[in-house]
């Protein structure tokens, strides 16, 4: 069988950048632009700010598509299928069969993974789309590590040229009136579903639900330029820019769904509770103080932390689960959030994918309890979420897993360009305030988009 044959190992080359003052994001974008000149293939730029690492996966060497009942593996246009028995174990085991030194997998997980986990119905949608790249580049603090299986246009020379040819990115020029008009799309619809949700909460159907609205944009986006421009004005937990088949994505994620290190320590990072972040420092301080004293925001955050704690206990040793950061205020683009961080040690008999499934979808993108909230999301929202509130991830041979929550993100396919934005709804929610919160959040992404000239 093709999938189990011995596979080629990566060749490696290191470029020292210790004494150079370089814009790593510009380097990454220039490398991708060179790659795309000759390859209409998938790529991902993924920034892990915790590790101070920018990594690039260029071209699909092996592709993995995960469904509720099967896993498809594609290599050189040959496809093999494997039946799913227990999805967590099957994902883990399929990657154990890969014979490549120190591989890294890049990819996406759609919100439909939550539907598959919680709702008792057959899911025909793709749950995850991952790939081991042909070229794997890590831009670190002191060096660039280039790893490749099949040579592409002398990739080492291409990277060296990108270091000396860092052209300035296009800057976005936005009209405030136009931005406000975009932010107001479907506002009556959104206030209506918020009102419906608050009534359901008062009737004890659930405690909290995150509801979102889709905002279609009238122009096409230059995604690589938008990534550079947006990254200058955002300070995300993770950032990403990618093309997976026919879907283009850029995002500045405020939090991670799950992080697992090589020692099987798992972390999660709920953010809930929001106020605007402006250019006025005094106003920001006032809003921060207001956020820390607002009963609605504090209650919303506390129940999110409580659920994350309970979910960790399902897959971790109970005495290892702890809250290591509680209700700090973090700045994320055009908003500031209440933030907490939890960790635990994965117990015997469980792996990193059990931890992922226990925590996915993020409580801050679904609600409490999750099953009832996922049902409500599919019932109240008029558009399918797709990748929104799902994850962008890297997964390494040593079991390290890093999954960014897909928020503050723009999407584009052959037909349309859009963003999506939501807010957490609880019993005390006011539809006008929740609508305003979505406008504050969406500014993090739409204020800095670079549009393609017609």
PDB file of C-alpha atoms in Angstrom, residues 86-377:
ATOM      1  CA  UNK A  86     -12.598   5.989  17.055  1.00  0.00           C
ATOM      2  CA  UNK A  87     -11.658   9.309  15.482  1.00  0.00           C
ATOM      3  CA  UNK A  88      -9.218  10.510  18.173  1.00  0.00           C
ATOM      4  CA  UNK A  89      -7.233   7.285  18.081  1.00  0.00           C
ATOM      5  CA  UNK A  90      -7.466   7.032  14.291  1.00  0.00           C
ATOM      6  CA  UNK A  91      -5.995  10.532  13.801  1.00  0.00           C
ATOM      7  CA  UNK A  92      -3.200   9.697  16.240  1.00  0.00           C
ATOM      8  CA  UNK A  93      -2.442   6.354  14.614  1.00  0.00           C
ATOM      9  CA  UNK A  94      -2.509   7.584  11.008  1.00  0.00           C
ATOM     10  CA  UNK A  95       0.308  10.020  11.758  1.00  0.00           C
ATOM     11  CA  UNK A  96       2.334   7.359  13.595  1.00  0.00           C
ATOM     12  CA  UNK A  97       2.689   5.610  10.236  1.00  0.00           C
ATOM     13  CA  UNK A  98       4.548   8.552   8.645  1.00  0.00           C
ATOM     14  CA  UNK A  99       8.224   7.785   7.989  1.00  0.00           C
ATOM     15  CA  UNK A 100       9.625  11.306   7.708  1.00  0.00           C
ATOM     16  CA  UNK A 101      12.107  12.747  10.153  1.00  0.00           C
ATOM     17  CA  UNK A 102      10.621  15.479  12.373  1.00  0.00           C
ATOM     18  CA  UNK A 103       7.583  16.126  10.202  1.00  0.00           C
ATOM     19  CA  UNK A 104       5.221  19.001  10.855  1.00  0.00           C
ATOM     20  CA  UNK A 105       1.612  18.988   9.703  1.00  0.00           C
ATOM     21  CA  UNK A 106      -0.280  22.181   8.872  1.00  0.00           C
ATOM     22  CA  UNK A 107      -3.990  22.606   8.365  1.00  0.00           C
ATOM     23  CA  UNK A 108      -7.494  23.583   9.387  1.00  0.00           C
ATOM     24  CA  UNK A 109     -10.357  22.138  11.403  1.00  0.00           C
ATOM     25  CA  UNK A 110     -13.876  23.285  10.539  1.00  0.00           C
ATOM     26  CA  UNK A 111     -16.651  24.085  12.987  1.00  0.00           C
ATOM     27  CA  UNK A 112     -18.386  20.958  11.665  1.00  0.00           C
ATOM     28  CA  UNK A 113     -15.976  18.942  13.869  1.00  0.00           C
ATOM     29  CA  UNK A 114     -18.111  20.204  16.778  1.00  0.00           C
ATOM     30  CA  UNK A 115     -21.287  19.074  15.052  1.00  0.00           C
ATOM     31  CA  UNK A 116     -19.750  15.638  14.596  1.00  0.00           C
ATOM     32  CA  UNK A 117     -18.751  15.454  18.276  1.00  0.00           C
ATOM     33  CA  UNK A 118     -21.973  16.688  19.870  1.00  0.00           C
ATOM     34  CA  UNK A 119     -24.958  16.195  17.569  1.00  0.00           C
ATOM     35  CA  UNK A 120     -26.478  12.829  16.811  1.00  0.00           C
ATOM     36  CA  UNK A 121     -26.668  13.105  13.039  1.00  0.00           C
ATOM     37  CA  UNK A 122     -24.629  11.973  10.069  1.00  0.00           C
ATOM     38  CA  UNK A 123     -22.050  14.574   9.017  1.00  0.00           C
ATOM     39  CA  UNK A 124     -21.052  14.533   5.342  1.00  0.00           C
ATOM     40  CA  UNK A 125     -18.878  17.643   5.585  1.00  0.00           C
ATOM     41  CA  UNK A 126     -15.093  17.594   5.768  1.00  0.00           C
ATOM     42  CA  UNK A 127     -14.024  17.947   9.416  1.00  0.00           C
ATOM     43  CA  UNK A 128     -10.298  18.602   8.997  1.00  0.00           C
ATOM     44  CA  UNK A 129      -7.877  19.251   6.153  1.00  0.00           C
ATOM     45  CA  UNK A 130      -4.180  18.763   7.007  1.00  0.00           C
ATOM     46  CA  UNK A 131      -0.991  18.348   5.015  1.00  0.00           C
ATOM     47  CA  UNK A 132       2.685  17.568   5.435  1.00  0.00           C
ATOM     48  CA  UNK A 133       4.398  20.129   3.199  1.00  0.00           C
ATOM     49  CA  UNK A 134       6.999  19.585   0.548  1.00  0.00           C
ATOM     50  CA  UNK A 135       8.882  22.626   1.908  1.00  0.00           C
ATOM     51  CA  UNK A 136       8.878  23.393   5.632  1.00  0.00           C
ATOM     52  CA  UNK A 137      10.540  26.663   6.722  1.00  0.00           C
ATOM     53  CA  UNK A 138      10.939  27.926  10.315  1.00  0.00           C
ATOM     54  CA  UNK A 139      11.857  31.593  10.786  1.00  0.00           C
ATOM     55  CA  UNK A 140      13.146  31.758  14.345  1.00  0.00           C
ATOM     56  CA  UNK A 141      14.915  34.409  16.431  1.00  0.00           C
ATOM     57  CA  UNK A 142      18.448  33.702  15.240  1.00  0.00           C
ATOM     58  CA  UNK A 143      18.086  31.541  12.146  1.00  0.00           C
ATOM     59  CA  UNK A 144      15.975  30.331   9.256  1.00  0.00           C
ATOM     60  CA  UNK A 145      15.676  26.546   8.994  1.00  0.00           C
ATOM     61  CA  UNK A 146      14.839  25.383   5.470  1.00  0.00           C
ATOM     62  CA  UNK A 147      13.649  21.789   5.076  1.00  0.00           C
ATOM     63  CA  UNK A 148      12.501  20.306   1.790  1.00  0.00           C
ATOM     64  CA  UNK A 149      11.724  16.921   0.290  1.00  0.00           C
ATOM     65  CA  UNK A 150      11.553  17.894  -3.388  1.00  0.00           C
ATOM     66  CA  UNK A 151      13.656  20.843  -4.573  1.00  0.00           C
ATOM     67  CA  UNK A 152      11.745  23.890  -5.758  1.00  0.00           C
ATOM     68  CA  UNK A 153      13.526  26.464  -7.924  1.00  0.00           C
ATOM     69  CA  UNK A 154      16.574  26.359  -5.620  1.00  0.00           C
ATOM     70  CA  UNK A 155      14.620  27.158  -2.473  1.00  0.00           C
ATOM     71  CA  UNK A 156      17.771  28.084  -0.498  1.00  0.00           C
ATOM     72  CA  UNK A 157      18.712  30.817  -3.020  1.00  0.00           C
ATOM     73  CA  UNK A 158      15.095  32.007  -3.078  1.00  0.00           C
ATOM     74  CA  UNK A 159      15.086  32.483   0.684  1.00  0.00           C
ATOM     75  CA  UNK A 160      18.441  34.279   0.617  1.00  0.00           C
ATOM     76  CA  UNK A 161      17.125  36.640  -2.047  1.00  0.00           C
ATOM     77  CA  UNK A 162      14.067  37.361   0.072  1.00  0.00           C
ATOM     78  CA  UNK A 163      16.335  38.556   2.892  1.00  0.00           C
ATOM     79  CA  UNK A 164      17.831  41.282   0.724  1.00  0.00           C
ATOM     80  CA  UNK A 165      14.729  42.094  -1.315  1.00  0.00           C
ATOM     81  CA  UNK A 166      12.147  42.976   1.314  1.00  0.00           C
ATOM     82  CA  UNK A 167       9.840  45.231  -0.648  1.00  0.00           C
ATOM     83  CA  UNK A 168       7.409  47.423   1.234  1.00  0.00           C
ATOM     84  CA  UNK A 169       3.907  46.038   1.392  1.00  0.00           C
ATOM     85  CA  UNK A 170       0.906  47.898   0.060  1.00  0.00           C
ATOM     86  CA  UNK A 171      -0.902  49.898   2.712  1.00  0.00           C
ATOM     87  CA  UNK A 172      -4.639  49.874   3.163  1.00  0.00           C
ATOM     88  CA  UNK A 173      -6.544  53.088   2.642  1.00  0.00           C
ATOM     89  CA  UNK A 174      -9.959  52.826   4.245  1.00  0.00           C
ATOM     90  CA  UNK A 175     -12.836  55.307   4.333  1.00  0.00           C
ATOM     91  CA  UNK A 176     -14.419  55.506   7.781  1.00  0.00           C
ATOM     92  CA  UNK A 177     -17.929  55.975   6.403  1.00  0.00           C
ATOM     93  CA  UNK A 178     -17.560  52.889   4.235  1.00  0.00           C
ATOM     94  CA  UNK A 179     -16.179  50.830   7.142  1.00  0.00           C
ATOM     95  CA  UNK A 180     -19.108  51.775   9.347  1.00  0.00           C
ATOM     96  CA  UNK A 181     -21.490  50.756   6.569  1.00  0.00           C
ATOM     97  CA  UNK A 182     -19.773  47.361   6.270  1.00  0.00           C
ATOM     98  CA  UNK A 183     -19.870  46.834  10.037  1.00  0.00           C
ATOM     99  CA  UNK A 184     -23.643  47.452  10.025  1.00  0.00           C
ATOM    100  CA  UNK A 185     -24.519  44.668   7.561  1.00  0.00           C
ATOM    101  CA  UNK A 186     -27.336  42.471   8.922  1.00  0.00           C
ATOM    102  CA  UNK A 187     -27.541  44.399  12.188  1.00  0.00           C
ATOM    103  CA  UNK A 188     -31.319  43.962  12.569  1.00  0.00           C
ATOM    104  CA  UNK A 189     -31.009  40.230  11.906  1.00  0.00           C
ATOM    105  CA  UNK A 190     -28.237  40.004  14.517  1.00  0.00           C
ATOM    106  CA  UNK A 191     -30.180  41.877  17.199  1.00  0.00           C
ATOM    107  CA  UNK A 192     -33.134  39.606  16.482  1.00  0.00           C
ATOM    108  CA  UNK A 193     -31.204  36.358  17.047  1.00  0.00           C
ATOM    109  CA  UNK A 194     -29.604  37.827  20.186  1.00  0.00           C
ATOM    110  CA  UNK A 195     -33.092  38.543  21.524  1.00  0.00           C
ATOM    111  CA  UNK A 196     -34.188  34.991  20.727  1.00  0.00           C
ATOM    112  CA  UNK A 197     -31.118  33.610  22.507  1.00  0.00           C
ATOM    113  CA  UNK A 198     -31.641  35.679  25.664  1.00  0.00           C
ATOM    114  CA  UNK A 199     -35.222  34.373  25.845  1.00  0.00           C
ATOM    115  CA  UNK A 200     -33.986  30.788  25.496  1.00  0.00           C
ATOM    116  CA  UNK A 201     -31.401  31.423  28.223  1.00  0.00           C
ATOM    117  CA  UNK A 202     -34.114  32.783  30.533  1.00  0.00           C
ATOM    118  CA  UNK A 203     -36.057  29.578  29.799  1.00  0.00           C
ATOM    119  CA  UNK A 204     -32.992  27.562  30.926  1.00  0.00           C
ATOM    120  CA  UNK A 205     -32.175  26.030  27.554  1.00  0.00           C
ATOM    121  CA  UNK A 206     -28.505  26.964  28.042  1.00  0.00           C
ATOM    122  CA  UNK A 207     -26.378  29.463  30.001  1.00  0.00           C
ATOM    123  CA  UNK A 208     -24.363  31.230  27.306  1.00  0.00           C
ATOM    124  CA  UNK A 209     -24.160  31.057  23.520  1.00  0.00           C
ATOM    125  CA  UNK A 210     -21.877  32.732  20.996  1.00  0.00           C
ATOM    126  CA  UNK A 211     -23.829  34.012  18.007  1.00  0.00           C
ATOM    127  CA  UNK A 212     -22.218  35.424  14.883  1.00  0.00           C
ATOM    128  CA  UNK A 213     -23.068  37.162  11.619  1.00  0.00           C
ATOM    129  CA  UNK A 214     -21.453  36.984   8.198  1.00  0.00           C
ATOM    130  CA  UNK A 215     -20.352  40.207   6.517  1.00  0.00           C
ATOM    131  CA  UNK A 216     -19.829  39.951   2.756  1.00  0.00           C
ATOM    132  CA  UNK A 217     -17.273  42.342   1.266  1.00  0.00           C
ATOM    133  CA  UNK A 218     -17.789  43.847  -2.171  1.00  0.00           C
ATOM    134  CA  UNK A 219     -14.147  43.736  -3.271  1.00  0.00           C
ATOM    135  CA  UNK A 220     -11.493  41.050  -3.625  1.00  0.00           C
ATOM    136  CA  UNK A 221      -8.613  41.047  -1.153  1.00  0.00           C
ATOM    137  CA  UNK A 222      -4.867  40.774  -1.682  1.00  0.00           C
ATOM    138  CA  UNK A 223      -4.340  38.304   1.138  1.00  0.00           C
ATOM    139  CA  UNK A 224      -0.566  38.412   1.490  1.00  0.00           C
ATOM    140  CA  UNK A 225      -0.536  42.223   1.531  1.00  0.00           C
ATOM    141  CA  UNK A 226      -3.486  42.253   3.936  1.00  0.00           C
ATOM    142  CA  UNK A 227      -1.615  39.892   6.240  1.00  0.00           C
ATOM    143  CA  UNK A 228       1.384  42.237   6.416  1.00  0.00           C
ATOM    144  CA  UNK A 229      -0.761  45.323   6.911  1.00  0.00           C
ATOM    145  CA  UNK A 230      -3.023  43.697   9.479  1.00  0.00           C
ATOM    146  CA  UNK A 231      -0.151  42.224  11.474  1.00  0.00           C
ATOM    147  CA  UNK A 232       1.316  45.707  11.998  1.00  0.00           C
ATOM    148  CA  UNK A 233      -1.817  46.776  13.890  1.00  0.00           C
ATOM    149  CA  UNK A 234      -2.712  43.554  15.719  1.00  0.00           C
ATOM    150  CA  UNK A 235      -0.997  41.744  18.569  1.00  0.00           C
ATOM    151  CA  UNK A 236      -2.585  38.298  18.296  1.00  0.00           C
ATOM    152  CA  UNK A 237      -1.874  35.114  20.195  1.00  0.00           C
ATOM    153  CA  UNK A 238      -1.443  33.488  16.778  1.00  0.00           C
ATOM    154  CA  UNK A 239      -1.576  34.796  13.204  1.00  0.00           C
ATOM    155  CA  UNK A 240      -1.944  32.941   9.918  1.00  0.00           C
ATOM    156  CA  UNK A 241      -2.179  33.466   6.182  1.00  0.00           C
ATOM    157  CA  UNK A 242      -2.994  30.554   3.904  1.00  0.00           C
ATOM    158  CA  UNK A 243      -4.427  29.065   0.778  1.00  0.00           C
ATOM    159  CA  UNK A 244      -5.897  25.593   1.204  1.00  0.00           C
ATOM    160  CA  UNK A 245      -7.100  24.383  -2.191  1.00  0.00           C
ATOM    161  CA  UNK A 246      -9.545  27.150  -3.242  1.00  0.00           C
ATOM    162  CA  UNK A 247      -9.952  28.865   0.134  1.00  0.00           C
ATOM    163  CA  UNK A 248      -7.783  31.833   1.143  1.00  0.00           C
ATOM    164  CA  UNK A 249      -7.628  32.926   4.779  1.00  0.00           C
ATOM    165  CA  UNK A 250      -5.892  35.539   6.922  1.00  0.00           C
ATOM    166  CA  UNK A 251      -6.418  35.912  10.638  1.00  0.00           C
ATOM    167  CA  UNK A 252      -5.141  37.417  13.862  1.00  0.00           C
ATOM    168  CA  UNK A 253      -6.389  34.975  16.473  1.00  0.00           C
ATOM    169  CA  UNK A 254      -6.871  36.345  19.996  1.00  0.00           C
ATOM    170  CA  UNK A 255      -6.526  32.934  21.667  1.00  0.00           C
ATOM    171  CA  UNK A 256      -5.696  29.264  21.266  1.00  0.00           C
ATOM    172  CA  UNK A 257      -8.160  26.418  21.602  1.00  0.00           C
ATOM    173  CA  UNK A 258      -5.519  23.989  22.838  1.00  0.00           C
ATOM    174  CA  UNK A 259      -1.755  23.716  23.106  1.00  0.00           C
ATOM    175  CA  UNK A 260      -0.041  20.396  23.882  1.00  0.00           C
ATOM    176  CA  UNK A 261       3.717  20.162  24.410  1.00  0.00           C
ATOM    177  CA  UNK A 262       6.029  17.159  23.992  1.00  0.00           C
ATOM    178  CA  UNK A 263       5.629  16.291  27.700  1.00  0.00           C
ATOM    179  CA  UNK A 264       1.842  15.948  27.250  1.00  0.00           C
ATOM    180  CA  UNK A 265       1.068  19.114  29.190  1.00  0.00           C
ATOM    181  CA  UNK A 266      -2.085  20.652  27.732  1.00  0.00           C
ATOM    182  CA  UNK A 267      -3.027  24.336  27.927  1.00  0.00           C
ATOM    183  CA  UNK A 268      -6.164  26.234  27.032  1.00  0.00           C
ATOM    184  CA  UNK A 269      -6.715  29.956  26.930  1.00  0.00           C
ATOM    185  CA  UNK A 270     -10.320  31.229  27.231  1.00  0.00           C
ATOM    186  CA  UNK A 271     -11.033  34.900  26.478  1.00  0.00           C
ATOM    187  CA  UNK A 272     -14.473  36.228  27.336  1.00  0.00           C
ATOM    188  CA  UNK A 273     -15.517  39.747  28.246  1.00  0.00           C
ATOM    189  CA  UNK A 274     -14.827  42.612  25.852  1.00  0.00           C
ATOM    190  CA  UNK A 275     -14.393  46.366  25.646  1.00  0.00           C
ATOM    191  CA  UNK A 276     -13.123  48.570  22.833  1.00  0.00           C
ATOM    192  CA  UNK A 277      -9.444  49.497  22.489  1.00  0.00           C
ATOM    193  CA  UNK A 278      -8.980  52.989  21.092  1.00  0.00           C
ATOM    194  CA  UNK A 279      -6.127  55.400  20.413  1.00  0.00           C
ATOM    195  CA  UNK A 280      -7.042  57.309  23.600  1.00  0.00           C
ATOM    196  CA  UNK A 281      -5.044  55.861  26.520  1.00  0.00           C
ATOM    197  CA  UNK A 282      -7.216  57.477  29.176  1.00  0.00           C
ATOM    198  CA  UNK A 283     -10.384  56.122  27.579  1.00  0.00           C
ATOM    199  CA  UNK A 284      -8.806  52.653  27.334  1.00  0.00           C
ATOM    200  CA  UNK A 285      -8.021  52.706  31.051  1.00  0.00           C
ATOM    201  CA  UNK A 286     -11.594  53.729  31.818  1.00  0.00           C
ATOM    202  CA  UNK A 287     -12.948  50.931  29.631  1.00  0.00           C
ATOM    203  CA  UNK A 288     -10.563  48.435  31.240  1.00  0.00           C
ATOM    204  CA  UNK A 289     -11.755  49.390  34.729  1.00  0.00           C
ATOM    205  CA  UNK A 290     -15.345  49.131  33.509  1.00  0.00           C
ATOM    206  CA  UNK A 291     -14.647  45.664  32.078  1.00  0.00           C
ATOM    207  CA  UNK A 292     -13.196  44.410  35.373  1.00  0.00           C
ATOM    208  CA  UNK A 293     -16.273  45.596  37.284  1.00  0.00           C
ATOM    209  CA  UNK A 294     -19.051  44.641  34.846  1.00  0.00           C
ATOM    210  CA  UNK A 295     -21.158  41.811  36.367  1.00  0.00           C
ATOM    211  CA  UNK A 296     -22.254  40.574  32.947  1.00  0.00           C
ATOM    212  CA  UNK A 297     -18.667  40.365  31.596  1.00  0.00           C
ATOM    213  CA  UNK A 298     -17.270  38.807  34.781  1.00  0.00           C
ATOM    214  CA  UNK A 299     -20.030  36.194  34.897  1.00  0.00           C
ATOM    215  CA  UNK A 300     -19.504  35.374  31.205  1.00  0.00           C
ATOM    216  CA  UNK A 301     -15.786  34.919  31.794  1.00  0.00           C
ATOM    217  CA  UNK A 302     -16.162  32.878  34.997  1.00  0.00           C
ATOM    218  CA  UNK A 303     -18.498  30.299  33.452  1.00  0.00           C
ATOM    219  CA  UNK A 304     -16.098  29.934  30.503  1.00  0.00           C
ATOM    220  CA  UNK A 305     -13.174  29.206  32.830  1.00  0.00           C
ATOM    221  CA  UNK A 306     -15.283  26.756  34.840  1.00  0.00           C
ATOM    222  CA  UNK A 307     -16.211  24.757  31.726  1.00  0.00           C
ATOM    223  CA  UNK A 308     -12.614  24.729  30.437  1.00  0.00           C
ATOM    224  CA  UNK A 309     -11.528  23.360  33.840  1.00  0.00           C
ATOM    225  CA  UNK A 310     -14.140  20.592  33.688  1.00  0.00           C
ATOM    226  CA  UNK A 311     -13.147  19.678  30.131  1.00  0.00           C
ATOM    227  CA  UNK A 312      -9.481  19.354  31.089  1.00  0.00           C
ATOM    228  CA  UNK A 313     -10.450  17.034  33.941  1.00  0.00           C
ATOM    229  CA  UNK A 314     -11.922  14.596  31.383  1.00  0.00           C
ATOM    230  CA  UNK A 315      -8.534  13.912  29.775  1.00  0.00           C
ATOM    231  CA  UNK A 316      -6.005  15.013  32.428  1.00  0.00           C
ATOM    232  CA  UNK A 317      -5.028  13.805  35.875  1.00  0.00           C
ATOM    233  CA  UNK A 318      -7.391  15.733  38.140  1.00  0.00           C
ATOM    234  CA  UNK A 319      -4.684  16.871  40.544  1.00  0.00           C
ATOM    235  CA  UNK A 320      -2.740  18.344  37.587  1.00  0.00           C
ATOM    236  CA  UNK A 321      -5.503  20.691  36.406  1.00  0.00           C
ATOM    237  CA  UNK A 322      -5.054  24.286  37.516  1.00  0.00           C
ATOM    238  CA  UNK A 323      -5.812  27.881  36.583  1.00  0.00           C
ATOM    239  CA  UNK A 324      -2.407  29.493  36.066  1.00  0.00           C
ATOM    240  CA  UNK A 325      -3.659  32.920  34.942  1.00  0.00           C
ATOM    241  CA  UNK A 326      -7.034  34.378  35.891  1.00  0.00           C
ATOM    242  CA  UNK A 327      -8.968  37.326  34.498  1.00  0.00           C
ATOM    243  CA  UNK A 328      -6.090  39.396  33.211  1.00  0.00           C
ATOM    244  CA  UNK A 329      -6.898  42.022  30.590  1.00  0.00           C
ATOM    245  CA  UNK A 330      -5.204  41.478  27.219  1.00  0.00           C
ATOM    246  CA  UNK A 331      -5.185  43.862  24.269  1.00  0.00           C
ATOM    247  CA  UNK A 332      -6.119  42.299  20.945  1.00  0.00           C
ATOM    248  CA  UNK A 333      -6.270  44.650  17.969  1.00  0.00           C
ATOM    249  CA  UNK A 334      -9.274  46.967  18.377  1.00  0.00           C
ATOM    250  CA  UNK A 335     -10.559  45.344  21.595  1.00  0.00           C
ATOM    251  CA  UNK A 336      -9.421  44.277  25.072  1.00  0.00           C
ATOM    252  CA  UNK A 337     -10.513  41.021  26.691  1.00  0.00           C
ATOM    253  CA  UNK A 338     -10.653  39.297  30.044  1.00  0.00           C
ATOM    254  CA  UNK A 339      -8.228  36.371  29.737  1.00  0.00           C
ATOM    255  CA  UNK A 340      -7.408  33.248  31.726  1.00  0.00           C
ATOM    256  CA  UNK A 341      -5.094  30.292  31.149  1.00  0.00           C
ATOM    257  CA  UNK A 342      -5.415  26.708  32.391  1.00  0.00           C
ATOM    258  CA  UNK A 343      -3.236  23.622  32.164  1.00  0.00           C
ATOM    259  CA  UNK A 344      -3.190  19.913  32.959  1.00  0.00           C
ATOM    260  CA  UNK A 345      -1.230  16.698  32.315  1.00  0.00           C
ATOM    261  CA  UNK A 346      -2.796  14.236  29.865  1.00  0.00           C
ATOM    262  CA  UNK A 347      -3.471  10.965  31.683  1.00  0.00           C
ATOM    263  CA  UNK A 348      -2.550   7.454  30.638  1.00  0.00           C
ATOM    264  CA  UNK A 349      -4.659   6.072  27.807  1.00  0.00           C
ATOM    265  CA  UNK A 350      -5.316   9.489  26.244  1.00  0.00           C
ATOM    266  CA  UNK A 351      -3.427  11.401  23.572  1.00  0.00           C
ATOM    267  CA  UNK A 352      -3.253  14.959  22.260  1.00  0.00           C
ATOM    268  CA  UNK A 353      -6.278  14.441  20.006  1.00  0.00           C
ATOM    269  CA  UNK A 354      -8.418  13.432  22.983  1.00  0.00           C
ATOM    270  CA  UNK A 355      -7.385  16.754  24.570  1.00  0.00           C
ATOM    271  CA  UNK A 356      -8.279  18.597  21.380  1.00  0.00           C
ATOM    272  CA  UNK A 357     -11.715  16.988  21.133  1.00  0.00           C
ATOM    273  CA  UNK A 358     -12.425  17.637  24.822  1.00  0.00           C
ATOM    274  CA  UNK A 359     -11.781  21.361  24.348  1.00  0.00           C
ATOM    275  CA  UNK A 360     -13.148  21.854  20.812  1.00  0.00           C
ATOM    276  CA  UNK A 361     -15.007  23.947  19.949  1.00  0.00           C
ATOM    277  CA  UNK A 362     -13.624  26.660  22.192  1.00  0.00           C
ATOM    278  CA  UNK A 363     -16.137  27.580  24.864  1.00  0.00           C
ATOM    279  CA  UNK A 364     -15.637  31.209  23.812  1.00  0.00           C
ATOM    280  CA  UNK A 365     -16.849  30.387  20.284  1.00  0.00           C
ATOM    281  CA  UNK A 366     -19.721  28.031  21.131  1.00  0.00           C
ATOM    282  CA  UNK A 367     -21.244  28.395  24.605  1.00  0.00           C
ATOM    283  CA  UNK A 368     -22.327  26.516  27.734  1.00  0.00           C
ATOM    284  CA  UNK A 369     -23.331  23.724  27.727  1.00  0.00           C
ATOM    285  CA  UNK A 370     -21.807  23.000  24.367  1.00  0.00           C
ATOM    286  CA  UNK A 371     -24.289  20.499  22.947  1.00  0.00           C
ATOM    287  CA  UNK A 372     -27.314  22.753  23.450  1.00  0.00           C
ATOM    288  CA  UNK A 373     -25.381  25.790  22.203  1.00  0.00           C
ATOM    289  CA  UNK A 374     -24.171  24.071  19.035  1.00  0.00           C
ATOM    290  CA  UNK A 375     -27.785  23.104  18.345  1.00  0.00           C
ATOM    291  CA  UNK A 376     -28.803  26.739  18.910  1.00  0.00           C
ATOM    292  CA  UNK A 377     -26.060  28.043  16.602  1.00  0.00           C
TER     293      UNK A 377
END
